[in-house]
Amino acid sequence: MSEHVTVRDFDGGVRLIGLNRPDKKNALTGAMYDAMREALASADASGDVGAVLFAGLPGAFSAGNDIADFAASASGAFSEMPALTFIRQLARTRTPMVAAVDGIAVGIGTTLTLHCDLVYASPAARFRMPFVELALVPEAASSYLLPRRVGRLKATEMLLLSEAFDADAALALGLANAVIPSDMLVEHAMAQAARLAALPRGAVQATRALIRGDQAEVEAALEAEARAFDERLRSDEAQQRFRAFLSRAKPAASA
Ligand code: COA
């Protein structure tokens, strides 16, 4: 349970997972990851949920992992953080997932969408994966999924150079299904989720598995990333960047 995540089931079998932490632009805390993980796991277990829709707030899908939590993890391990438990669940969820992205989608705000079956973005959507800028490595199997979706060179711009891209670029690259005006975005995504939920569930899950390819490879990739992430989190260069963001001071140049 988290006050910052709203889970609501609609007639027709759509479960809405709404991120709602406006003062921090939907930066994700441990409690928020736990609430999302539980909502996905129970969707799979329930016979009533036929599709899940992720939505954020106007202007903020998610600012990514809460950097204060990253900073506090110097003495801990990524493998023990709710973020990784959520990512594992995300990758193995059988219920189809839809994302409605308005505004910023940073870090896991973008990588989460790589696991979604349908992605809708508003013209205000701005995707960015600044893992390397933060002296981290990509997560959620994005280093595996993204090159396969957009090609290695484009993935390199996004993952190594942390280049942002907008909704039109996401559409052109096959990372979004359509660009939908902000005021119609959630309604449209909800209608598409309802279409998925109305289909025969067994056929949807089997087709999804065929479209998505080798599940074991995705899971192996996210575990390999997690091991590297763990090391990076505790590195001086990462901790320095977390502190810089939290104090909004400029990080000193790397040696
Ligand atoms: N972790 C913790 N706090 C965050 C956050 C994050 N990932 N992203 C935003 N916030 C906080 C800000 O510190 C600020 O808090 P404050 O009002 O108490 O100072 C509040 O959310 C609003 O953010 P702000 O930076 O003022 O909004 P903006 O519209 O100017 O910029 C972002 C939004 C998302 C571009 C910018 O906040 C940002 O770059 N955040 C970090 C994103 C990131 O690197 N995430 C991790 C990816 S792995």
PDB file of C-alpha atoms and ligand atoms in Angstrom:
ATOM      1  CA  MET A   1       0.000   0.000   0.000  1.00  0.00           C
ATOM      2  CA  SER A   2       1.175   3.505  -0.772  1.00  0.00           C
ATOM      3  CA  GLU A   3      -0.676   6.780  -0.577  1.00  0.00           C
ATOM      4  CA  HIS A   4       1.128   7.671  -3.816  1.00  0.00           C
ATOM      5  CA  VAL A   5      -0.223   4.806  -5.926  1.00  0.00           C
ATOM      6  CA  THR A   6      -3.908   4.427  -6.703  1.00  0.00           C
ATOM      7  CA  VAL A   7      -5.090   1.005  -7.803  1.00  0.00           C
ATOM      8  CA  ARG A   8      -8.606   0.947  -9.215  1.00  0.00           C
ATOM      9  CA  ASP A   9     -10.501  -1.805 -11.017  1.00  0.00           C
ATOM     10  CA  PHE A  10     -13.027  -0.815 -13.675  1.00  0.00           C
ATOM     11  CA  ASP A  11     -15.948  -2.726 -15.121  1.00  0.00           C
ATOM     12  CA  GLY A  12     -14.714  -4.648 -18.124  1.00  0.00           C
ATOM     13  CA  GLY A  13     -11.577  -5.910 -16.397  1.00  0.00           C
ATOM     14  CA  VAL A  14      -9.144  -2.974 -16.583  1.00  0.00           C
ATOM     15  CA  ARG A  15      -6.991  -2.251 -13.547  1.00  0.00           C
ATOM     16  CA  LEU A  16      -5.629   1.289 -13.389  1.00  0.00           C
ATOM     17  CA  ILE A  17      -2.317   1.778 -11.581  1.00  0.00           C
ATOM     18  CA  GLY A  18      -2.125   5.527 -11.086  1.00  0.00           C
ATOM     19  CA  LEU A  19       1.038   7.229  -9.859  1.00  0.00           C
ATOM     20  CA  ASN A  20       0.217  10.160  -7.652  1.00  0.00           C
ATOM     21  CA  ARG A  21       3.139  11.906  -5.977  1.00  0.00           C
ATOM     22  CA  PRO A  22       2.796  15.377  -7.470  1.00  0.00           C
ATOM     23  CA  ASP A  23       5.300  17.214  -5.251  1.00  0.00           C
ATOM     24  CA  LYS A  24       8.126  14.946  -6.491  1.00  0.00           C
ATOM     25  CA  LYS A  25       6.943  14.543 -10.093  1.00  0.00           C
ATOM     26  CA  ASN A  26       6.071  10.917  -9.403  1.00  0.00           C
ATOM     27  CA  ALA A  27       9.585   9.904  -8.357  1.00  0.00           C
ATOM     28  CA  LEU A  28       9.176   6.319  -7.179  1.00  0.00           C
ATOM     29  CA  THR A  29       9.752   5.276  -3.566  1.00  0.00           C
ATOM     30  CA  GLY A  30      10.077   1.758  -2.193  1.00  0.00           C
ATOM     31  CA  ALA A  31       6.468   1.840  -1.018  1.00  0.00           C
ATOM     32  CA  MET A  32       5.321   2.866  -4.510  1.00  0.00           C
ATOM     33  CA  TYR A  33       7.261   0.001  -6.135  1.00  0.00           C
ATOM     34  CA  ASP A  34       5.769  -2.413  -3.613  1.00  0.00           C
ATOM     35  CA  ALA A  35       2.252  -1.164  -4.360  1.00  0.00           C
ATOM     36  CA  MET A  36       2.796  -1.504  -8.128  1.00  0.00           C
ATOM     37  CA  ARG A  37       4.324  -4.969  -7.750  1.00  0.00           C
ATOM     38  CA  GLU A  38       1.418  -6.141  -5.640  1.00  0.00           C
ATOM     39  CA  ALA A  39      -1.083  -4.673  -8.138  1.00  0.00           C
ATOM     40  CA  LEU A  40       0.579  -6.588 -11.007  1.00  0.00           C
ATOM     41  CA  ALA A  41       0.913  -9.857  -9.108  1.00  0.00           C
ATOM     42  CA  SER A  42      -2.687  -9.785  -7.946  1.00  0.00           C
ATOM     43  CA  ALA A  43      -3.853  -8.896 -11.471  1.00  0.00           C
ATOM     44  CA  ASP A  44      -2.235 -12.120 -12.693  1.00  0.00           C
ATOM     45  CA  ALA A  45      -3.743 -14.103  -9.836  1.00  0.00           C
ATOM     46  CA  SER A  46      -7.223 -12.647 -10.240  1.00  0.00           C
ATOM     47  CA  GLY A  47      -9.618 -13.912 -12.859  1.00  0.00           C
ATOM     48  CA  ASP A  48     -11.190 -10.466 -13.035  1.00  0.00           C
ATOM     49  CA  VAL A  49      -8.361  -8.330 -14.435  1.00  0.00           C
ATOM     50  CA  GLY A  50      -7.787  -8.584 -18.172  1.00  0.00           C
ATOM     51  CA  ALA A  51      -5.478  -5.606 -18.657  1.00  0.00           C
ATOM     52  CA  VAL A  52      -3.479  -3.140 -16.571  1.00  0.00           C
ATOM     53  CA  LEU A  53      -3.099   0.541 -17.379  1.00  0.00           C
ATOM     54  CA  PHE A  54      -0.215   2.606 -15.976  1.00  0.00           C
ATOM     55  CA  ALA A  55      -0.908   6.339 -15.801  1.00  0.00           C
ATOM     56  CA  GLY A  56       0.823   9.261 -14.145  1.00  0.00           C
ATOM     57  CA  LEU A  57      -0.209  12.837 -13.553  1.00  0.00           C
ATOM     58  CA  PRO A  58      -0.618  15.610 -16.120  1.00  0.00           C
ATOM     59  CA  GLY A  59       2.949  16.574 -17.016  1.00  0.00           C
ATOM     60  CA  ALA A  60       4.577  13.827 -14.966  1.00  0.00           C
ATOM     61  CA  PHE A  61       4.399  10.158 -15.815  1.00  0.00           C
ATOM     62  CA  SER A  62       7.372   9.533 -13.529  1.00  0.00           C
ATOM     63  CA  ALA A  63      10.677  11.220 -12.633  1.00  0.00           C
ATOM     64  CA  GLY A  64      12.151   7.754 -12.106  1.00  0.00           C
ATOM     65  CA  ASN A  65      13.554   6.220  -8.980  1.00  0.00           C
ATOM     66  CA  ASP A  66      13.616   8.540  -5.982  1.00  0.00           C
ATOM     67  CA  ILE A  67      17.230   9.697  -5.925  1.00  0.00           C
ATOM     68  CA  ALA A  68      17.158  10.086  -2.139  1.00  0.00           C
ATOM     69  CA  ASP A  69      16.523   6.315  -1.972  1.00  0.00           C
ATOM     70  CA  PHE A  70      19.485   5.716  -4.283  1.00  0.00           C
ATOM     71  CA  ALA A  71      21.653   7.931  -2.064  1.00  0.00           C
ATOM     72  CA  ALA A  72      20.551   5.995   1.014  1.00  0.00           C
ATOM     73  CA  SER A  73      21.514   2.716  -0.617  1.00  0.00           C
ATOM     74  CA  ALA A  74      25.282   3.208  -0.243  1.00  0.00           C
ATOM     75  CA  SER A  75      25.320   0.644   2.529  1.00  0.00           C
ATOM     76  CA  GLY A  76      22.631  -1.582   1.008  1.00  0.00           C
ATOM     77  CA  ALA A  77      22.162  -3.472  -2.213  1.00  0.00           C
ATOM     78  CA  PHE A  78      20.008  -3.009  -5.301  1.00  0.00           C
ATOM     79  CA  SER A  79      19.072  -6.671  -4.976  1.00  0.00           C
ATOM     80  CA  GLU A  80      17.332  -5.795  -1.716  1.00  0.00           C
ATOM     81  CA  MET A  81      15.531  -2.742  -3.039  1.00  0.00           C
ATOM     82  CA  PRO A  82      11.813  -2.862  -3.902  1.00  0.00           C
ATOM     83  CA  ALA A  83      12.727  -1.457  -7.328  1.00  0.00           C
ATOM     84  CA  LEU A  84      14.299  -4.752  -8.393  1.00  0.00           C
ATOM     85  CA  THR A  85      11.462  -6.834  -6.977  1.00  0.00           C
ATOM     86  CA  PHE A  86       9.052  -4.672  -8.971  1.00  0.00           C
ATOM     87  CA  ILE A  87      11.152  -4.994 -12.136  1.00  0.00           C
ATOM     88  CA  ARG A  88      11.195  -8.799 -11.797  1.00  0.00           C
ATOM     89  CA  GLN A  89       7.414  -8.817 -11.468  1.00  0.00           C
ATOM     90  CA  LEU A  90       7.026  -6.386 -14.365  1.00  0.00           C
ATOM     91  CA  ALA A  91       9.011  -8.681 -16.665  1.00  0.00           C
ATOM     92  CA  ARG A  92       7.007 -11.769 -15.803  1.00  0.00           C
ATOM     93  CA  THR A  93       3.508 -10.270 -15.609  1.00  0.00           C
ATOM     94  CA  ARG A  94       1.145 -12.236 -17.843  1.00  0.00           C
ATOM     95  CA  THR A  95      -1.683  -9.698 -17.877  1.00  0.00           C
ATOM     96  CA  PRO A  96      -1.316  -7.291 -20.804  1.00  0.00           C
ATOM     97  CA  MET A  97      -0.059  -3.853 -19.791  1.00  0.00           C
ATOM     98  CA  VAL A  98      -0.767  -0.446 -21.337  1.00  0.00           C
ATOM     99  CA  ALA A  99       0.962   2.864 -20.566  1.00  0.00           C
ATOM    100  CA  ALA A 100      -0.399   6.409 -20.896  1.00  0.00           C
ATOM    101  CA  VAL A 101       2.575   8.785 -20.815  1.00  0.00           C
ATOM    102  CA  ASP A 102       2.090  12.514 -20.390  1.00  0.00           C
ATOM    103  CA  GLY A 103       5.064  14.752 -19.595  1.00  0.00           C
ATOM    104  CA  ILE A 104       8.300  13.501 -18.133  1.00  0.00           C
ATOM    105  CA  ALA A 105       9.147   9.814 -18.181  1.00  0.00           C
ATOM    106  CA  VAL A 106      12.631   9.464 -16.707  1.00  0.00           C
ATOM    107  CA  GLY A 107      14.605   6.297 -15.933  1.00  0.00           C
ATOM    108  CA  ILE A 108      12.154   3.569 -15.026  1.00  0.00           C
ATOM    109  CA  GLY A 109       9.441   5.957 -16.230  1.00  0.00           C
ATOM    110  CA  THR A 110      10.740   5.052 -19.687  1.00  0.00           C
ATOM    111  CA  THR A 111      12.047   1.515 -19.156  1.00  0.00           C
ATOM    112  CA  LEU A 112       8.724   0.391 -17.684  1.00  0.00           C
ATOM    113  CA  THR A 113       7.070   1.190 -21.008  1.00  0.00           C
ATOM    114  CA  LEU A 114       9.371  -1.289 -22.800  1.00  0.00           C
ATOM    115  CA  HIS A 115       7.456  -4.041 -20.986  1.00  0.00           C
ATOM    116  CA  CYS A 116       4.055  -2.655 -21.917  1.00  0.00           C
ATOM    117  CA  ASP A 117       2.043  -4.153 -24.766  1.00  0.00           C
ATOM    118  CA  LEU A 118       0.581  -0.824 -25.882  1.00  0.00           C
ATOM    119  CA  VAL A 119       2.064   2.620 -25.231  1.00  0.00           C
ATOM    120  CA  TYR A 120       0.318   5.949 -25.792  1.00  0.00           C
ATOM    121  CA  ALA A 121       2.122   9.257 -25.369  1.00  0.00           C
ATOM    122  CA  SER A 122       0.931  12.851 -25.377  1.00  0.00           C
ATOM    123  CA  PRO A 123       2.743  15.572 -27.344  1.00  0.00           C
ATOM    124  CA  ALA A 124       4.151  16.679 -23.962  1.00  0.00           C
ATOM    125  CA  ALA A 125       5.799  13.323 -23.301  1.00  0.00           C
ATOM    126  CA  ARG A 126       9.541  13.501 -22.818  1.00  0.00           C
ATOM    127  CA  PHE A 127      11.409  10.244 -22.359  1.00  0.00           C
ATOM    128  CA  ARG A 128      14.917  10.031 -20.940  1.00  0.00           C
ATOM    129  CA  MET A 129      17.138   7.354 -19.412  1.00  0.00           C
ATOM    130  CA  PRO A 130      19.982   9.200 -17.666  1.00  0.00           C
ATOM    131  CA  PHE A 131      21.452   6.131 -15.978  1.00  0.00           C
ATOM    132  CA  VAL A 132      25.008   6.719 -17.142  1.00  0.00           C
ATOM    133  CA  GLU A 133      24.834  10.434 -16.293  1.00  0.00           C
ATOM    134  CA  LEU A 134      24.056   9.292 -12.770  1.00  0.00           C
ATOM    135  CA  ALA A 135      27.029   6.900 -12.948  1.00  0.00           C
ATOM    136  CA  LEU A 136      24.604   3.952 -13.008  1.00  0.00           C
ATOM    137  CA  VAL A 137      23.772   1.318 -15.619  1.00  0.00           C
ATOM    138  CA  PRO A 138      20.411   0.669 -17.302  1.00  0.00           C
ATOM    139  CA  GLU A 139      17.784  -1.482 -15.595  1.00  0.00           C
ATOM    140  CA  ALA A 140      14.571  -3.398 -16.322  1.00  0.00           C
ATOM    141  CA  ALA A 141      16.324  -5.285 -19.144  1.00  0.00           C
ATOM    142  CA  SER A 142      16.434  -2.046 -21.144  1.00  0.00           C
ATOM    143  CA  SER A 143      20.023  -2.735 -22.265  1.00  0.00           C
ATOM    144  CA  TYR A 144      18.665  -5.924 -23.844  1.00  0.00           C
ATOM    145  CA  LEU A 145      15.237  -4.780 -25.050  1.00  0.00           C
ATOM    146  CA  LEU A 146      16.081  -1.346 -26.425  1.00  0.00           C
ATOM    147  CA  PRO A 147      18.754  -2.341 -28.997  1.00  0.00           C
ATOM    148  CA  ARG A 148      16.360  -5.003 -30.273  1.00  0.00           C
ATOM    149  CA  ARG A 149      13.577  -2.460 -30.603  1.00  0.00           C
ATOM    150  CA  VAL A 150      15.391   0.577 -32.010  1.00  0.00           C
ATOM    151  CA  GLY A 151      18.786  -0.751 -33.152  1.00  0.00           C
ATOM    152  CA  ARG A 152      22.091  -0.650 -31.327  1.00  0.00           C
ATOM    153  CA  LEU A 153      23.202   2.822 -32.433  1.00  0.00           C
ATOM    154  CA  LYS A 154      19.956   4.540 -31.433  1.00  0.00           C
ATOM    155  CA  ALA A 155      19.953   2.607 -28.161  1.00  0.00           C
ATOM    156  CA  THR A 156      23.479   3.855 -27.557  1.00  0.00           C
ATOM    157  CA  GLU A 157      22.348   7.479 -27.933  1.00  0.00           C
ATOM    158  CA  MET A 158      19.559   6.846 -25.466  1.00  0.00           C
ATOM    159  CA  LEU A 159      21.405   4.735 -22.920  1.00  0.00           C
ATOM    160  CA  LEU A 160      24.987   6.019 -23.099  1.00  0.00           C
ATOM    161  CA  LEU A 161      24.388   9.659 -24.031  1.00  0.00           C
ATOM    162  CA  SER A 162      21.077   9.863 -22.102  1.00  0.00           C
ATOM    163  CA  GLU A 163      19.445  11.588 -25.079  1.00  0.00           C
ATOM    164  CA  ALA A 164      15.851  12.602 -24.495  1.00  0.00           C
ATOM    165  CA  PHE A 165      13.160  11.870 -27.070  1.00  0.00           C
ATOM    166  CA  ASP A 166       9.627  13.070 -27.495  1.00  0.00           C
ATOM    167  CA  ALA A 167       6.362  11.371 -28.420  1.00  0.00           C
ATOM    168  CA  ASP A 168       6.857  11.754 -32.185  1.00  0.00           C
ATOM    169  CA  ALA A 169      10.289  10.136 -31.928  1.00  0.00           C
ATOM    170  CA  ALA A 170       8.858   7.359 -29.751  1.00  0.00           C
ATOM    171  CA  LEU A 171       6.184   6.762 -32.403  1.00  0.00           C
ATOM    172  CA  ALA A 172       8.738   6.745 -35.248  1.00  0.00           C
ATOM    173  CA  LEU A 173      10.974   4.329 -33.340  1.00  0.00           C
ATOM    174  CA  GLY A 174       8.182   1.935 -32.470  1.00  0.00           C
ATOM    175  CA  LEU A 175       8.284   2.805 -28.775  1.00  0.00           C
ATOM    176  CA  ALA A 176       4.758   4.254 -28.822  1.00  0.00           C
ATOM    177  CA  ASN A 177       1.608   3.194 -30.669  1.00  0.00           C
ATOM    178  CA  ALA A 178       0.161   6.667 -31.103  1.00  0.00           C
ATOM    179  CA  VAL A 179       0.464  10.289 -30.019  1.00  0.00           C
ATOM    180  CA  ILE A 180      -2.753  11.340 -28.301  1.00  0.00           C
ATOM    181  CA  PRO A 181      -3.606  14.844 -27.032  1.00  0.00           C
ATOM    182  CA  SER A 182      -3.102  15.130 -23.271  1.00  0.00           C
ATOM    183  CA  ASP A 183      -6.781  15.677 -22.523  1.00  0.00           C
ATOM    184  CA  MET A 184      -7.768  12.450 -24.313  1.00  0.00           C
ATOM    185  CA  LEU A 185      -4.761  10.329 -23.391  1.00  0.00           C
ATOM    186  CA  VAL A 186      -5.993   8.319 -20.412  1.00  0.00           C
ATOM    187  CA  GLU A 187      -9.436   7.849 -21.941  1.00  0.00           C
ATOM    188  CA  HIS A 188      -7.884   6.504 -25.143  1.00  0.00           C
ATOM    189  CA  ALA A 189      -5.443   4.230 -23.327  1.00  0.00           C
ATOM    190  CA  MET A 190      -8.261   2.991 -21.101  1.00  0.00           C
ATOM    191  CA  ALA A 191     -10.401   2.156 -24.146  1.00  0.00           C
ATOM    192  CA  GLN A 192      -7.517   0.210 -25.694  1.00  0.00           C
ATOM    193  CA  ALA A 193      -6.919  -1.615 -22.410  1.00  0.00           C
ATOM    194  CA  ALA A 194     -10.629  -2.488 -22.315  1.00  0.00           C
ATOM    195  CA  ARG A 195     -10.329  -3.950 -25.824  1.00  0.00           C
ATOM    196  CA  LEU A 196      -7.493  -6.183 -24.623  1.00  0.00           C
ATOM    197  CA  ALA A 197      -9.438  -7.142 -21.498  1.00  0.00           C
ATOM    198  CA  ALA A 198     -12.468  -8.163 -23.583  1.00  0.00           C
ATOM    199  CA  LEU A 199     -10.488 -10.728 -25.606  1.00  0.00           C
ATOM    200  CA  PRO A 200     -10.181 -14.411 -24.616  1.00  0.00           C
ATOM    201  CA  ARG A 201      -7.608 -14.274 -21.800  1.00  0.00           C
ATOM    202  CA  GLY A 202      -5.769 -17.502 -22.593  1.00  0.00           C
ATOM    203  CA  ALA A 203      -5.287 -16.522 -26.231  1.00  0.00           C
ATOM    204  CA  VAL A 204      -4.095 -13.043 -25.223  1.00  0.00           C
ATOM    205  CA  GLN A 205      -1.521 -14.418 -22.807  1.00  0.00           C
ATOM    206  CA  ALA A 206      -0.270 -17.062 -25.251  1.00  0.00           C
ATOM    207  CA  THR A 207      -0.004 -14.536 -28.111  1.00  0.00           C
ATOM    208  CA  ARG A 208       1.724 -12.030 -25.866  1.00  0.00           C
ATOM    209  CA  ALA A 209       4.321 -14.633 -24.911  1.00  0.00           C
ATOM    210  CA  LEU A 210       4.937 -15.393 -28.608  1.00  0.00           C
ATOM    211  CA  ILE A 211       5.284 -11.719 -29.536  1.00  0.00           C
ATOM    212  CA  ARG A 212       7.630 -10.965 -26.674  1.00  0.00           C
ATOM    213  CA  GLY A 213      10.144 -13.695 -27.432  1.00  0.00           C
ATOM    214  CA  ASP A 214      12.501 -15.390 -25.062  1.00  0.00           C
ATOM    215  CA  GLN A 215      11.411 -14.664 -21.502  1.00  0.00           C
ATOM    216  CA  ALA A 216      14.483 -16.367 -20.027  1.00  0.00           C
ATOM    217  CA  GLU A 217      16.775 -13.999 -21.941  1.00  0.00           C
ATOM    218  CA  VAL A 218      14.891 -10.952 -20.683  1.00  0.00           C
ATOM    219  CA  GLU A 219      15.118 -12.192 -17.116  1.00  0.00           C
ATOM    220  CA  ALA A 220      18.805 -13.045 -17.491  1.00  0.00           C
ATOM    221  CA  ALA A 221      19.446  -9.543 -18.840  1.00  0.00           C
ATOM    222  CA  LEU A 222      17.702  -7.828 -15.976  1.00  0.00           C
ATOM    223  CA  GLU A 223      19.597  -9.932 -13.435  1.00  0.00           C
ATOM    224  CA  ALA A 224      22.926  -9.102 -15.121  1.00  0.00           C
ATOM    225  CA  GLU A 225      21.999  -5.418 -15.056  1.00  0.00           C
ATOM    226  CA  ALA A 226      21.016  -5.733 -11.395  1.00  0.00           C
ATOM    227  CA  ARG A 227      24.450  -7.070 -10.466  1.00  0.00           C
ATOM    228  CA  ALA A 228      26.157  -4.173 -12.260  1.00  0.00           C
ATOM    229  CA  PHE A 229      23.641  -1.701 -10.835  1.00  0.00           C
ATOM    230  CA  ASP A 230      24.373  -2.927  -7.337  1.00  0.00           C
ATOM    231  CA  GLU A 231      28.069  -2.186  -7.744  1.00  0.00           C
ATOM    232  CA  ARG A 232      27.429   1.182  -9.385  1.00  0.00           C
ATOM    233  CA  LEU A 233      25.013   2.326  -6.657  1.00  0.00           C
ATOM    234  CA  ARG A 234      27.744   2.033  -4.099  1.00  0.00           C
ATOM    235  CA  SER A 235      30.408   3.710  -6.221  1.00  0.00           C
ATOM    236  CA  ASP A 236      31.767   7.086  -5.216  1.00  0.00           C
ATOM    237  CA  GLU A 237      30.924   8.575  -8.598  1.00  0.00           C
ATOM    238  CA  ALA A 238      27.267   7.588  -8.313  1.00  0.00           C
ATOM    239  CA  GLN A 239      26.932   8.707  -4.712  1.00  0.00           C
ATOM    240  CA  GLN A 240      28.518  12.026  -5.686  1.00  0.00           C
ATOM    241  CA  ARG A 241      25.905  12.532  -8.411  1.00  0.00           C
ATOM    242  CA  PHE A 242      23.027  11.637  -6.124  1.00  0.00           C
ATOM    243  CA  ARG A 243      24.257  14.208  -3.611  1.00  0.00           C
ATOM    244  CA  ALA A 244      24.669  16.745  -6.400  1.00  0.00           C
ATOM    245  CA  PHE A 245      21.059  16.267  -7.508  1.00  0.00           C
ATOM    246  CA  LEU A 246      19.732  16.392  -3.978  1.00  0.00           C
ATOM    247  CA  SER A 247      21.696  19.565  -3.206  1.00  0.00           C
ATOM    248  CA  ARG A 248      21.366  20.781  -6.819  1.00  0.00           C
ATOM    249  CA  ALA A 249      25.117  21.477  -6.890  1.00  0.00           C
ATOM    250  CA  LYS A 250      27.060  20.715 -10.057  1.00  0.00           C
ATOM    251  CA  PRO A 251      28.971  17.412  -9.821  1.00  0.00           C
ATOM    252  CA  ALA A 252      32.725  17.700 -10.101  1.00  0.00           C
ATOM    253  CA  ALA A 253      34.174  16.322 -13.324  1.00  0.00           C
ATOM    254  CA  SER A 254      35.108  12.633 -13.274  1.00  0.00           C
ATOM    255  CA  ALA A 255      38.732  11.739 -12.983  1.00  0.00           C
TER     256      ALA A 255
HETATM  257  N1  COA B   1      14.125  11.675  -7.006  1.00  0.00           N
HETATM  258  C1  COA B   1      13.846  12.487  -5.964  1.00  0.00           C
HETATM  259  N2  COA B   1      13.268  13.697  -6.102  1.00  0.00           N
HETATM  260  C2  COA B   1      12.953  14.087  -7.342  1.00  0.00           C
HETATM  261  C3  COA B   1      13.204  13.303  -8.474  1.00  0.00           C
HETATM  262  C4  COA B   1      13.811  12.038  -8.276  1.00  0.00           C
HETATM  263  N3  COA B   1      14.059  11.208  -9.285  1.00  0.00           N
HETATM  264  N4  COA B   1      12.789  13.969  -9.566  1.00  0.00           N
HETATM  265  C5  COA B   1      12.274  15.115  -9.151  1.00  0.00           C
HETATM  266  N5  COA B   1      12.372  15.203  -7.785  1.00  0.00           N
HETATM  267  C6  COA B   1      11.931  16.277  -6.927  1.00  0.00           C
HETATM  268  C7  COA B   1      12.813  17.492  -7.012  1.00  0.00           C
HETATM  269  O1  COA B   1      13.935  17.356  -6.145  1.00  0.00           O
HETATM  270  C8  COA B   1      11.862  18.579  -6.555  1.00  0.00           C
HETATM  271  O2  COA B   1      11.735  18.484  -5.145  1.00  0.00           O
HETATM  272  P1  COA B   1      11.698  19.836  -4.257  1.00  0.00           P
HETATM  273  O3  COA B   1      10.519  20.615  -4.793  1.00  0.00           O
HETATM  274  O4  COA B   1      11.502  19.315  -2.873  1.00  0.00           O
HETATM  275  O5  COA B   1      13.004  20.518  -4.515  1.00  0.00           O
HETATM  276  C9  COA B   1      10.523  18.123  -7.155  1.00  0.00           C
HETATM  277  O6  COA B   1      10.658  16.730  -7.382  1.00  0.00           O
HETATM  278  C10 COA B   1      10.191  18.780  -8.474  1.00  0.00           C
HETATM  279  O7  COA B   1      11.297  18.568  -9.348  1.00  0.00           O
HETATM  280  P2  COA B   1      11.969  19.739 -10.209  1.00  0.00           P
HETATM  281  O8  COA B   1      13.346  19.306 -10.565  1.00  0.00           O
HETATM  282  O9  COA B   1      11.824  21.036  -9.486  1.00  0.00           O
HETATM  283  O10 COA B   1      11.018  19.739 -11.486  1.00  0.00           O
HETATM  284  P3  COA B   1      11.419  20.086 -12.998  1.00  0.00           P
HETATM  285  O11 COA B   1      10.155  20.072 -13.739  1.00  0.00           O
HETATM  286  O12 COA B   1      12.287  21.300 -13.034  1.00  0.00           O
HETATM  287  O13 COA B   1      12.323  18.859 -13.464  1.00  0.00           O
HETATM  288  C11 COA B   1      12.888  16.541 -13.780  1.00  0.00           C
HETATM  289  C12 COA B   1      11.771  17.556 -13.486  1.00  0.00           C
HETATM  290  C13 COA B   1      12.279  15.152 -13.645  1.00  0.00           C
HETATM  291  C14 COA B   1      13.431  16.761 -15.194  1.00  0.00           C
HETATM  292  C15 COA B   1      14.032  16.737 -12.770  1.00  0.00           C
HETATM  293  O14 COA B   1      13.472  16.801 -11.462  1.00  0.00           O
HETATM  294  C16 COA B   1      15.017  15.603 -12.779  1.00  0.00           C
HETATM  295  O15 COA B   1      15.896  15.559 -13.608  1.00  0.00           O
HETATM  296  N6  COA B   1      14.866  14.679 -11.835  1.00  0.00           N
HETATM  297  C17 COA B   1      15.758  13.549 -11.704  1.00  0.00           C
HETATM  298  C18 COA B   1      15.372  12.469 -12.684  1.00  0.00           C
HETATM  299  C19 COA B   1      16.289  11.294 -12.547  1.00  0.00           C
HETATM  300  O16 COA B   1      17.482  11.382 -12.769  1.00  0.00           O
HETATM  301  N7  COA B   1      15.723  10.155 -12.137  1.00  0.00           N
HETATM  302  C20 COA B   1      16.443   8.931 -11.907  1.00  0.00           C
HETATM  303  C21 COA B   1      16.593   8.213 -13.190  1.00  0.00           C
HETATM  304  S1  COA B   1      17.508   6.703 -12.972  1.00  0.00           S
END
